[in-house]
Coordinates of C-alpha atoms and ligand atoms in Angstrom, one line a residue:
X1 CA -9.6 -30.1 -9.8
X2 CA -6.3 -30.0 -11.6
X3 CA -3.8 -32.8 -11.7
X4 CA -1.2 -31.0 -9.5
X5 CA -3.7 -30.7 -6.7
X6 CA -4.8 -34.3 -6.9
X7 CA -1.2 -35.5 -6.9
X8 CA -0.6 -33.3 -3.8
X9 CA -3.6 -34.6 -2.0
X10 CA -2.3 -38.1 -2.5
X11 CA 1.0 -37.2 -1.0
X12 CA -0.7 -35.7 1.9
X13 CA -2.7 -38.8 2.5
X14 CA 0.4 -40.9 2.3
X15 CA 1.9 -38.8 5.1
X16 CA -1.2 -39.1 7.1
X17 CA -2.0 -35.4 7.1
X18 CA -5.7 -34.6 7.5
X19 CA -7.2 -31.9 5.3
X20 CA -10.6 -30.6 4.1
X21 CA -10.9 -29.1 0.5
X22 CA -12.3 -25.6 0.3
X23 CA -13.1 -24.4 -3.2
X24 CA -13.5 -20.8 -4.2
X25 CA -13.2 -18.3 -7.1
X26 CA -9.7 -17.0 -7.9
X27 CA -9.3 -14.1 -5.6
X28 CA -6.6 -11.4 -5.4
X29 CA -5.3 -11.9 -1.9
X30 CA -5.3 -14.3 1.0
X31 CA -7.4 -11.9 2.8
X32 CA -10.1 -12.0 0.1
X33 CA -9.9 -15.9 0.2
X34 CA -10.4 -15.8 3.9
X35 CA -13.2 -13.4 3.6
X36 CA -15.0 -15.6 1.0
X37 CA -14.5 -18.6 3.2
X38 CA -15.6 -16.7 6.3
X39 CA -12.4 -16.9 8.2
X40 CA -9.8 -14.2 9.5
X41 CA -6.2 -13.8 8.6
X42 CA -5.2 -15.6 11.8
X43 CA -6.7 -18.7 10.3
X44 CA -4.6 -18.4 7.1
X45 CA -1.3 -20.1 6.5
X46 CA 1.0 -18.5 4.0
X47 CA 3.9 -20.3 2.5
X48 CA 6.9 -18.1 1.9
X49 CA 9.5 -19.4 -0.4
X50 CA 12.7 -17.7 0.7
X51 CA 16.3 -17.6 -0.6
X52 CA 18.7 -17.9 2.4
X53 CA 22.2 -17.3 1.0
X54 CA 22.0 -19.7 -1.9
X55 CA 19.6 -22.2 -0.5
X56 CA 15.9 -22.1 -0.8
X57 CA 13.6 -22.8 2.2
X58 CA 9.8 -22.8 2.7
X59 CA 8.6 -20.9 5.8
X60 CA 5.0 -21.3 6.8
X61 CA 3.5 -18.5 8.9
X62 CA 0.2 -17.4 9.9
X63 CA -1.5 -14.6 7.9
X64 CA -1.7 -12.3 10.9
X65 CA 2.0 -12.6 11.8
X66 CA 5.1 -10.8 10.4
X67 CA 8.3 -12.6 9.9
X68 CA 11.2 -11.4 11.9
X69 CA 13.9 -11.6 9.2
X70 CA 16.6 -11.3 11.9
X71 CA 15.3 -14.3 13.9
X72 CA 15.2 -16.3 10.6
X73 CA 18.7 -15.3 9.6
X74 CA 20.1 -16.2 13.0
X75 CA 18.4 -19.5 13.0
X76 CA 19.5 -20.5 9.6
X77 CA 23.0 -19.0 10.1
X78 CA 22.8 -17.1 6.8
X79 CA 23.7 -13.5 5.9
X80 CA 21.3 -12.9 3.2
X81 CA 17.7 -13.4 3.2
X82 CA 14.9 -12.5 0.9
X83 CA 11.9 -13.7 -0.9
X84 CA 12.5 -15.9 -4.0
X85 CA 11.9 -14.1 -7.3
X86 CA 8.8 -14.9 -9.5
X87 CA 11.0 -17.1 -11.8
X88 CA 12.7 -18.9 -8.9
X89 CA 9.2 -19.5 -7.4
X90 CA 7.9 -20.9 -10.6
X91 CA 10.9 -23.1 -11.2
X92 CA 10.9 -24.6 -7.7
X93 CA 7.2 -25.0 -7.0
X94 CA 5.8 -25.5 -10.5
X95 CA 2.6 -23.8 -9.4
X96 CA 1.1 -20.3 -9.9
X97 CA 2.6 -17.5 -7.9
X98 CA 0.7 -17.3 -4.6
X99 CA -0.6 -20.9 -4.7
X100 CA 2.4 -22.6 -3.0
X101 CA 1.4 -25.7 -1.0
X102 CA 2.5 -26.2 2.6
X103 CA 4.6 -29.2 1.7
X104 CA 6.9 -28.7 -1.1
X105 CA 8.9 -31.9 -1.8
X106 CA 12.7 -31.7 -1.3
X107 CA 12.5 -28.3 0.3
X108 CA 13.6 -27.6 3.9
X109 CA 10.3 -26.7 5.6
X110 CA 10.0 -24.5 8.7
X111 CA 6.8 -23.8 10.4
X112 CA 6.3 -20.8 12.7
X113 CA 5.2 -21.7 16.2
X114 CA 2.2 -19.5 16.2
X115 CA 0.6 -21.7 13.5
X116 CA 0.1 -24.4 16.2
X117 CA -1.9 -22.1 18.4
X118 CA -4.7 -22.8 15.9
X119 CA -6.2 -26.2 15.5
X120 CA -6.7 -25.8 11.8
X121 CA -5.1 -23.5 9.2
X122 CA -6.2 -22.6 5.8
X123 CA -3.3 -22.8 3.3
X124 CA -2.1 -23.4 -0.1
X125 CA -2.8 -26.4 -2.4
X126 CA -1.0 -25.7 -5.5
X127 CA -4.1 -24.1 -7.1
X128 CA -5.5 -20.6 -6.7
X129 CA -9.0 -22.1 -6.7
X130 CA -8.5 -24.5 -3.9
X131 CA -7.5 -23.8 -0.3
X132 CA -6.9 -26.7 2.2
X133 CA -7.9 -26.7 5.8
X134 CA -5.1 -28.5 7.4
X135 CA -5.1 -30.0 10.9
X136 CA -2.1 -28.2 12.3
X137 CA -0.9 -31.0 14.5
X138 CA -0.6 -33.2 11.4
X139 CA 1.8 -30.8 9.9
X140 CA 4.4 -32.1 12.1
X141 CA 4.5 -35.2 10.0
X142 CA 6.1 -33.3 7.0
X143 CA 9.5 -35.0 6.6
X144 CA 12.2 -33.0 8.2
X145 CA 9.9 -30.2 9.2
X146 CA 11.2 -27.8 11.9
X147 CA 9.0 -25.8 14.2
X148 CA 10.5 -22.4 15.0
X149 CA 9.6 -19.1 16.6
X150 CA 10.0 -16.8 13.7
X151 CA 7.3 -14.2 13.9
X152 CA 5.6 -11.6 15.9
X153 CA 2.0 -10.7 15.6
X154 CA 1.4 -7.9 13.1
X155 CA 0.6 -4.5 14.5
X156 CA -1.5 -3.9 11.3
X157 CA -2.8 -6.8 9.7
X158 CA -3.7 -5.3 6.4
X159 CA -0.3 -4.0 5.3
X160 CA 1.1 -7.4 5.1
X161 CA -2.1 -9.2 4.0
X162 CA -0.5 -11.7 1.8
X163 CA -1.2 -10.9 -1.8
X164 CA -1.6 -13.8 -4.2
X165 CA 0.7 -13.5 -7.1
X166 CA 2.3 -10.4 -8.4
X167 CA -0.2 -7.5 -8.6
X168 CA -0.2 -4.2 -10.2
X169 CA -0.3 -1.4 -7.6
X170 CA -0.7 2.2 -8.4
X171 CA -1.0 5.4 -6.5
X172 CA -0.6 9.2 -7.0
X173 CA -0.1 12.3 -4.9
X174 CA -1.2 15.8 -5.9
X175 CA 1.4 18.6 -5.8
X176 CA -1.0 21.0 -4.1
X177 CA -0.3 23.0 -0.9
X178 CA 3.5 23.4 -1.2
X179 CA 4.1 19.9 -2.6
X180 CA 5.7 18.6 0.7
X181 CA 4.6 15.4 2.5
X182 CA 3.6 15.0 6.1
X183 CA 3.4 11.9 8.3
X184 CA -0.4 11.6 7.4
X185 CA 0.5 11.2 3.7
X186 CA 3.2 8.7 4.7
X187 CA 1.1 6.5 7.0
X188 CA -2.0 6.8 5.0
X189 CA -0.5 5.8 1.6
X190 CA 3.3 5.9 1.0
X191 CA 4.1 3.5 3.7
X192 CA 1.6 0.9 2.2
X193 CA 3.0 1.6 -1.2
X194 CA 6.6 0.8 -0.1
X195 CA 5.4 -2.3 1.6
X196 CA 3.5 -3.5 -1.5
X197 CA 6.5 -2.6 -3.7
X198 CA 8.5 -5.3 -2.2
X199 CA 6.6 -8.0 -4.0
X200 CA 4.5 -6.3 -6.6
X201 CA 4.8 -4.2 -9.8
X202 CA 4.2 -0.6 -8.7
X203 CA 3.4 2.6 -10.4
X204 CA 3.6 5.9 -8.5
X205 CA 3.1 9.3 -10.0
X206 CA 2.9 13.0 -9.4
X207 CA -0.6 14.0 -10.2
X208 CA 0.4 17.4 -11.7
X209 CA -2.5 17.7 -14.0
X210 CA -4.8 17.3 -10.9
X211 CA -3.0 20.1 -9.2
X212 CA -4.1 22.6 -11.8
X213 CA -7.6 22.5 -10.3
X214 CA -6.1 24.7 -7.4
X215 CA -2.6 25.7 -8.3
X216 CA -2.8 28.3 -11.1
X217 CA 0.6 30.0 -10.9
X218 CA 3.3 28.6 -13.1
X219 CA 6.2 29.1 -10.7
X220 CA 4.2 27.8 -7.8
X221 CA 3.3 24.7 -9.6
X222 CA 6.8 24.0 -10.8
X223 CA 8.2 24.5 -7.2
X224 CA 5.5 22.1 -5.8
X225 CA 6.2 19.5 -8.3
X226 CA 9.9 19.6 -7.7
X227 CA 9.4 19.4 -3.9
X228 CA 6.9 16.5 -4.2
X229 CA 9.2 14.6 -6.5
X230 CA 12.1 15.0 -4.1
X231 CA 9.9 14.1 -1.2
X232 CA 8.6 10.9 -2.7
X233 CA 11.8 9.6 -4.2
X234 CA 13.6 10.2 -0.8
X235 CA 10.9 8.1 1.0
X236 CA 10.8 5.4 -1.5
X237 CA 14.6 4.8 -1.6
X238 CA 14.7 1.5 -3.6
X239 CA 12.9 1.9 -6.9
X240 CA 13.4 -1.8 -7.9
X241 CA 9.8 -2.6 -8.6
X242 CA 8.6 1.0 -8.9
X243 CA 7.8 3.0 -12.0
X244 CA 7.9 6.6 -10.9
X245 CA 6.7 9.3 -13.3
X246 CA 4.8 12.6 -13.8
X247 CA 1.2 12.4 -14.9
X248 CA 1.7 15.2 -17.6
X249 CA 4.5 13.0 -19.1
X250 CA 1.9 10.5 -20.2
X251 CA -0.7 12.2 -22.3
X252 CA -2.8 9.0 -22.4
X253 CA -4.2 10.0 -19.0
X254 CA -6.1 12.9 -20.4
X255 CA -7.0 11.0 -23.7
X256 CA -8.5 8.2 -21.6
X257 CA -10.3 10.7 -19.5
X258 CA -12.0 12.2 -22.6
X259 CA -13.2 8.9 -23.6
X260 CA -14.4 7.9 -20.1
X261 CA -16.4 11.1 -19.9
X262 CA -18.8 9.5 -22.2
X263 CA -19.6 6.4 -20.0
X264 CA -19.9 8.5 -16.8
X265 CA -23.2 10.0 -15.7
X266 CA -23.6 13.5 -14.4
X267 CA -25.3 12.1 -11.4
X268 CA -22.3 10.0 -10.4
X269 CA -19.9 12.9 -10.5
X270 CA -22.3 15.2 -8.7
X271 CA -22.4 12.7 -5.8
X272 CA -18.6 13.1 -5.4
X273 CA -17.5 14.4 -2.0
X274 CA -14.8 16.8 -3.3
X275 CA -17.4 18.7 -5.4
X276 CA -20.2 18.5 -2.7
X277 CA -17.8 19.7 0.0
X278 CA -16.9 22.8 -2.1
X279 CA -20.5 23.6 -2.7
X280 CA -21.2 23.4 1.1
X281 CA -18.3 25.8 1.8
X282 CA -20.3 28.7 0.6
X283 CA -18.9 28.3 -2.8
X284 CA -21.2 28.5 -5.8
X285 CA -21.0 26.7 -9.1
X286 CA -19.5 29.7 -10.5
X287 CA -16.6 29.2 -8.2
X288 CA -16.0 25.6 -9.1
X289 CA -13.9 24.9 -12.2
X290 CA -14.6 21.8 -14.4
X291 CA -11.1 20.4 -13.6
X292 CA -12.3 20.0 -10.0
X293 CA -15.7 18.7 -11.1
X294 CA -14.1 16.2 -13.4
X295 CA -11.4 15.2 -11.0
X296 CA -12.8 11.7 -10.4
X297 CA -12.8 11.0 -14.1
X298 CA -9.2 11.9 -14.5
X299 CA -8.5 9.8 -11.5
X300 CA -10.3 6.9 -13.0
X301 CA -8.2 7.2 -16.1
X302 CA -5.0 7.3 -14.0
X303 CA -6.0 4.0 -12.4
X304 CA -7.6 2.1 -15.4
X305 CA -4.9 3.0 -17.8
X306 CA -2.5 0.7 -16.1
X307 CA -5.0 -2.2 -15.3
X308 CA -4.4 -1.6 -11.8
X309 CA -5.2 -4.3 -9.2
X310 CA -4.9 -2.3 -6.1
X311 CA -4.7 1.4 -5.0
X312 CA -3.1 2.2 -1.6
X313 CA -4.7 5.5 -0.5
X314 CA -6.2 7.2 2.7
X315 CA -9.9 7.1 3.2
X316 CA -10.5 10.4 1.7
X317 CA -9.8 8.7 -1.7
X318 CA -12.0 5.8 -1.2
X319 CA -15.0 7.3 -3.0
X320 CA -12.8 8.0 -6.0
X321 CA -11.9 4.3 -6.3
X322 CA -15.6 3.4 -6.0
X323 CA -16.3 5.8 -8.8
X324 CA -13.4 4.3 -10.8
X325 CA -15.0 0.9 -10.4
X326 CA -18.4 2.2 -11.6
X327 CA -16.8 3.9 -14.7
X328 CA -14.7 0.8 -15.6
X329 CA -17.8 -1.4 -15.3
X330 CA -19.9 1.0 -17.3
X331 CA -17.2 1.1 -20.1
X332 CA -16.8 -2.7 -20.2
X333 CA -20.6 -3.0 -20.5
X334 CA -21.1 -0.3 -23.0
X335 CA -18.5 -1.6 -25.4
X336 CA -19.2 -5.2 -24.4
X337 CA -15.5 -6.0 -23.9
X338 CA -13.7 -6.6 -20.6
X339 CA -10.9 -4.0 -21.1
X340 CA -10.7 -2.6 -17.7
X341 CA -10.0 -4.3 -14.4
X342 CA -12.0 -3.2 -11.4
X343 CA -9.4 -1.9 -8.9
X344 CA -9.6 -2.6 -5.2
X345 CA -8.8 0.2 -2.6
X346 CA -6.1 -0.6 0.0
X347 CA -6.8 1.1 3.1
X348 CA -5.7 -0.3 6.5
X349 CA -8.1 0.6 9.1
X350 CA -5.7 2.2 11.6
X351 CA -4.2 4.6 9.1
X352 CA -7.3 5.3 7.0
X353 CA -7.5 8.8 8.5
X354 CA -4.4 10.1 10.4
X355 CA -5.6 12.9 12.6
X356 CA -3.6 16.1 12.9
X357 CA -1.7 17.5 15.8
X358 CA -4.9 19.2 17.0
X359 CA -6.2 15.6 17.7
X360 CA -9.5 16.6 16.0
X361 CA -9.3 16.8 12.2
X362 CA -7.7 14.8 9.4
X363 CA -3.9 15.9 9.1
X364 CA -3.8 18.3 6.3
X365 CA -1.5 21.0 5.2
X366 CA -4.3 23.5 4.8
X367 CA -5.4 23.0 8.4
X368 CA -1.9 23.6 9.7
X369 CA -2.1 20.5 11.9
X370 CA 0.8 18.5 10.3
X371 CA 4.1 17.0 11.3
X372 CA 6.4 17.4 8.3
X373 CA 8.9 14.9 7.3
X374 CA 11.5 16.9 5.4
X375 CA 11.3 20.4 7.0
X376 CA 14.2 21.8 9.3
X377 CA 14.5 20.1 12.6
X378 CA 13.3 23.3 14.4
X379 CA 10.1 23.3 12.4
X380 CA 9.4 19.7 13.1
X381 CA 10.2 20.2 16.7
X382 CA 7.8 23.0 17.0
X383 CA 5.0 20.9 15.4
X384 CA 5.7 18.1 17.8
X385 CA 5.7 20.4 20.9
X386 CA 2.3 21.7 19.9
X387 CA 0.8 18.3 19.5
X388 CA -2.5 17.6 21.5
X389 CA -2.0 15.4 24.5
X390 CA -4.3 15.2 27.5
X391 CA -6.2 18.4 28.4
X392 CA -7.3 17.0 31.7
X393 CA -3.8 16.7 32.9
X394 CA -2.5 19.9 34.7
X395 CA 0.8 18.6 36.2
X396 CA 3.3 16.1 35.0
X397 CA 2.5 14.2 38.2
X398 CA -1.2 13.9 37.4
X399 CA -2.2 10.4 35.9
X400 CA -2.5 10.9 32.2
X401 CA -4.6 9.4 29.4
X402 CA -3.3 7.6 26.4
X403 CA -6.5 7.3 24.3
X404 CA -6.9 10.3 21.9
X405 CA -3.4 11.5 22.9
X406 CA -1.8 12.2 19.6
X407 CA 1.8 11.9 20.9
X408 CA 1.1 8.2 21.8
X409 CA -0.9 7.7 18.7
X410 CA 2.1 8.7 16.6
X411 CA 4.4 6.8 18.8
X412 CA 2.5 3.6 18.3
X413 CA 3.4 3.9 14.5
X414 CA 7.0 5.0 14.8
X415 CA 8.3 4.1 18.2
X416 CA 10.1 1.1 19.4
X417 CA 7.3 -1.0 20.9
X418 CA 8.8 -1.9 24.1
X419 CA 9.9 1.6 25.0
X420 CA 6.6 3.0 24.0
X421 CA 4.7 0.6 26.2
X422 CA 7.0 1.6 29.1
X423 CA 6.3 5.2 28.5
X424 CA 2.5 4.7 28.4
X425 CA 2.8 3.0 31.8
X426 CA 4.7 5.8 33.2
X427 CA 2.4 8.4 31.7
X428 CA -0.7 6.7 33.1
X429 CA 0.9 6.7 36.5
X430 CA 1.9 10.5 36.4
X431 CA 5.7 9.7 36.3
X432 CA 6.6 11.3 33.0
X433 CA 5.8 14.7 31.6
X434 CA 4.4 15.9 28.3
X435 CA 7.6 17.6 27.4
X436 CA 9.5 14.3 28.0
X437 CA 7.2 12.2 25.8
X438 CA 7.2 14.9 23.1
X439 CA 11.0 15.0 23.1
X440 CA 10.9 11.2 22.7
X441 CA 8.5 11.5 19.8
X442 CA 10.7 14.1 18.2
X443 CA 13.8 12.0 18.5
X444 CA 11.9 8.9 17.2
X445 CA 10.6 10.8 14.1
X446 CA 14.1 12.1 13.5
X447 CA 15.6 8.6 13.6
X448 CA 12.8 7.0 11.7
X449 CA 13.1 9.4 8.8
X450 CA 16.9 9.9 9.0
X451 CA 17.6 7.8 5.9
X452 CA 14.9 9.5 3.8
X453 CA 16.1 12.9 5.0
X454 CA 19.7 12.0 4.0
X455 CA 18.4 10.9 0.5
X456 CA 16.6 14.1 0.2
X457 CA 19.8 16.1 0.6
X458 CA 21.6 13.8 -1.8
X459 CA 18.9 14.0 -4.4
X460 CA 18.5 17.7 -4.1
X461 CA 22.1 18.2 -5.1
X462 CA 21.8 15.7 -7.9
X463 CA 19.0 17.0 -10.3
X464 CA 20.5 14.8 -13.2
X465 CA 19.7 11.7 -11.3
X466 CA 16.2 12.8 -10.7
X467 CA 15.7 13.7 -14.3
X468 CA 16.9 10.3 -15.4
X469 CA 14.5 8.6 -13.0
X470 CA 11.6 10.7 -14.4
X471 CA 12.5 10.0 -18.0
X472 CA 12.9 6.3 -17.6
X473 CA 9.6 6.2 -15.5
X474 CA 7.8 8.1 -18.1
X475 CA 8.9 5.8 -20.9
X476 CA 7.9 2.7 -19.1
X477 CA 4.5 4.2 -18.1
X478 CA 3.9 5.4 -21.6
X479 CA 4.5 1.9 -22.9
X480 CA 1.9 0.4 -20.6
X481 CA -0.5 3.3 -21.2
X482 CA -0.1 3.1 -25.0
X483 CA -1.0 -0.7 -24.9
X484 CA -4.2 0.0 -23.0
X485 CA -5.1 2.9 -25.4
X486 CA -4.7 0.6 -28.4
X487 CA -7.2 -1.7 -26.9
X488 CA -9.6 1.2 -25.9
X489 CA -9.5 2.9 -29.2
X490 CA -10.3 -0.5 -30.9
X491 CA -13.0 -1.2 -28.5
X492 CA -14.9 2.1 -29.1
X493 CA -14.2 2.2 -32.8
X494 CA -11.7 5.0 -33.1
X495 CA -8.7 5.0 -35.5
X496 CA -5.7 2.9 -34.4
X497 CA -3.1 3.7 -36.9
X498 CA 0.0 2.9 -35.0
X499 CA 2.3 5.1 -37.1
X500 CA 0.2 8.1 -36.3
X501 CA -0.6 7.0 -32.8
X502 CA 2.7 7.9 -31.2
X503 CA 3.4 10.1 -28.3
Ligands
TYM601 P1 -3.5 13.7 -2.0 O1 -2.3 14.3 -2.7 O2 -4.5 14.6 -1.4 O3 -2.9 12.8 -0.8 C1 -1.9 11.7 -1.0 C2 -2.2 10.6 -0.3 O4 -2.3 10.7 1.1 C3 -3.4 10.2 1.7 N1 -3.6 11.2 2.9 C4 -3.9 10.7 4.1 N2 -4.2 9.5 4.6 C5 -4.5 9.3 5.9 N3 -4.6 10.3 6.8 C6 -4.4 11.6 6.3 N4 -4.4 12.7 7.2 C7 -4.0 11.8 4.9 N5 -3.7 12.9 4.3 C8 -3.4 12.5 2.9 C9 -4.5 10.4 0.7 O5 -5.5 9.6 1.0 C10 -3.8 10.0 -0.6 O6 -3.7 8.6 -0.7 N6 -6.5 12.4 -5.7 C11 -5.3 12.0 -5.0 C12 -4.2 11.8 -6.0 C13 -4.5 10.9 -7.1 C14 -4.5 9.5 -7.1 C15 -4.8 9.0 -8.4 C16 -4.4 8.5 -6.0 C17 -4.7 11.3 -8.3 N7 -4.9 10.1 -9.1 C18 -4.9 7.7 -8.7 C19 -4.5 7.2 -6.4 C20 -4.8 6.8 -7.6 C21 -4.9 13.0 -4.0 O7 -5.1 14.2 -4.3 O8 -4.2 12.6 -2.9

């Protein structure tokens, strides 16, 4: 056990705070630590180092709760509130990012009330290898500690699972269909990506080479790419921690794919769903191009090139991440060097598969069961109005069902909680009609996506700005990709003449 932890334990003893030492391997997230220890996120305590105006404060909350920033601001009487930067964190705590202890000497400490609903809480020790199980009632002994009601229980635990340290996050979207995004893409992947981008280093790219497997008309592909770029940038808004780029602007993706081909077995790729599904849909091997067949290997290259820790995607991509892990492991073993990290998928249960407006199948452009984000209001209204509700209900006065009712499923994600609960109550009692709840969903969506829709119009009329983002993004991505390729070339025994090896 390192000295910092020993010193910390001494201080705890002096304060009379009881604890139990739980040792574990260094794991990526608080959730993984809990999983390893056999506890849930409600048993985890997270120390957030926050900057409130110019002051730093430590806020301790449970892993399954979400900080209500407004409550904190009001309580502290400050205007600005945000997480401390990595540098600030390091300077103040002197411990690795993600390892903050519950008591940080000299720092005002606030503990959220819900922590005390638990008798014990597993939280930081100053080391990523040690978690302490604190007796919560003892935490009241921390000098000057205040107990405040700062949080609400998270609606989805996984999004905000507290990630230890800054991680590299990567995701991609293919400009197939017409390149536009629907709420399934948003809930399944983009929303998690945005959440993770608040505290991590993120890469998001337009998988335009992947699109060639199905889009083989130049004008169509160009249009799709343009649409997808505008859609994604409008949703993202703030690009502070995000490198946004086009896959084809970074030729290392295809170079790495070529190398990975050689550590990937035919059997592994034959087991991939995308390929198997096509074969089942009455298509023969003659109809399947090698781009589609090799799709998982290009995707592995996309992910491994950036030494990605986590990939936020919908469940339909899970198998691809598993294949990526197999390929990475196979490469590392074959060349006897740990070049690649094995990435983790990030797939919150409740949005793993967002069902379409038909209430039956995955929301997907090709099935015509989507709700768009950037289409004209009239189009979105029509999509909302045709959403599947409760087929057993003939009149607005009949008691209605909420389960499986897609209007309420979507409202649960986007609507204001209190109002949604009220409507559910009225619906069950037959006091509100389908049209009314659908209108409410439509208004809710318009409101929710209003900032993104406004950004869309702005970016559309400002192609220079978009171009600049893409150029800068590609440069940054190439830099990271180049560094990995130097290692890869070296490991496999290919030439690595830097002067020639320029893209
Ligand atoms: P794509 O373009 O089909 O979908 C983009 C993202 O949206 C998610 N998604 C959904 N999630 C939940 N419910 C739905 N109804 C739904 N529809 C779509 C997808 O799971 C995905 O996360 N192969 C990828 C692109 C890709 C990629 C990568 C992703 C290429 N390289 C590397 C991650 C890392 C694809 O075609 O996604």
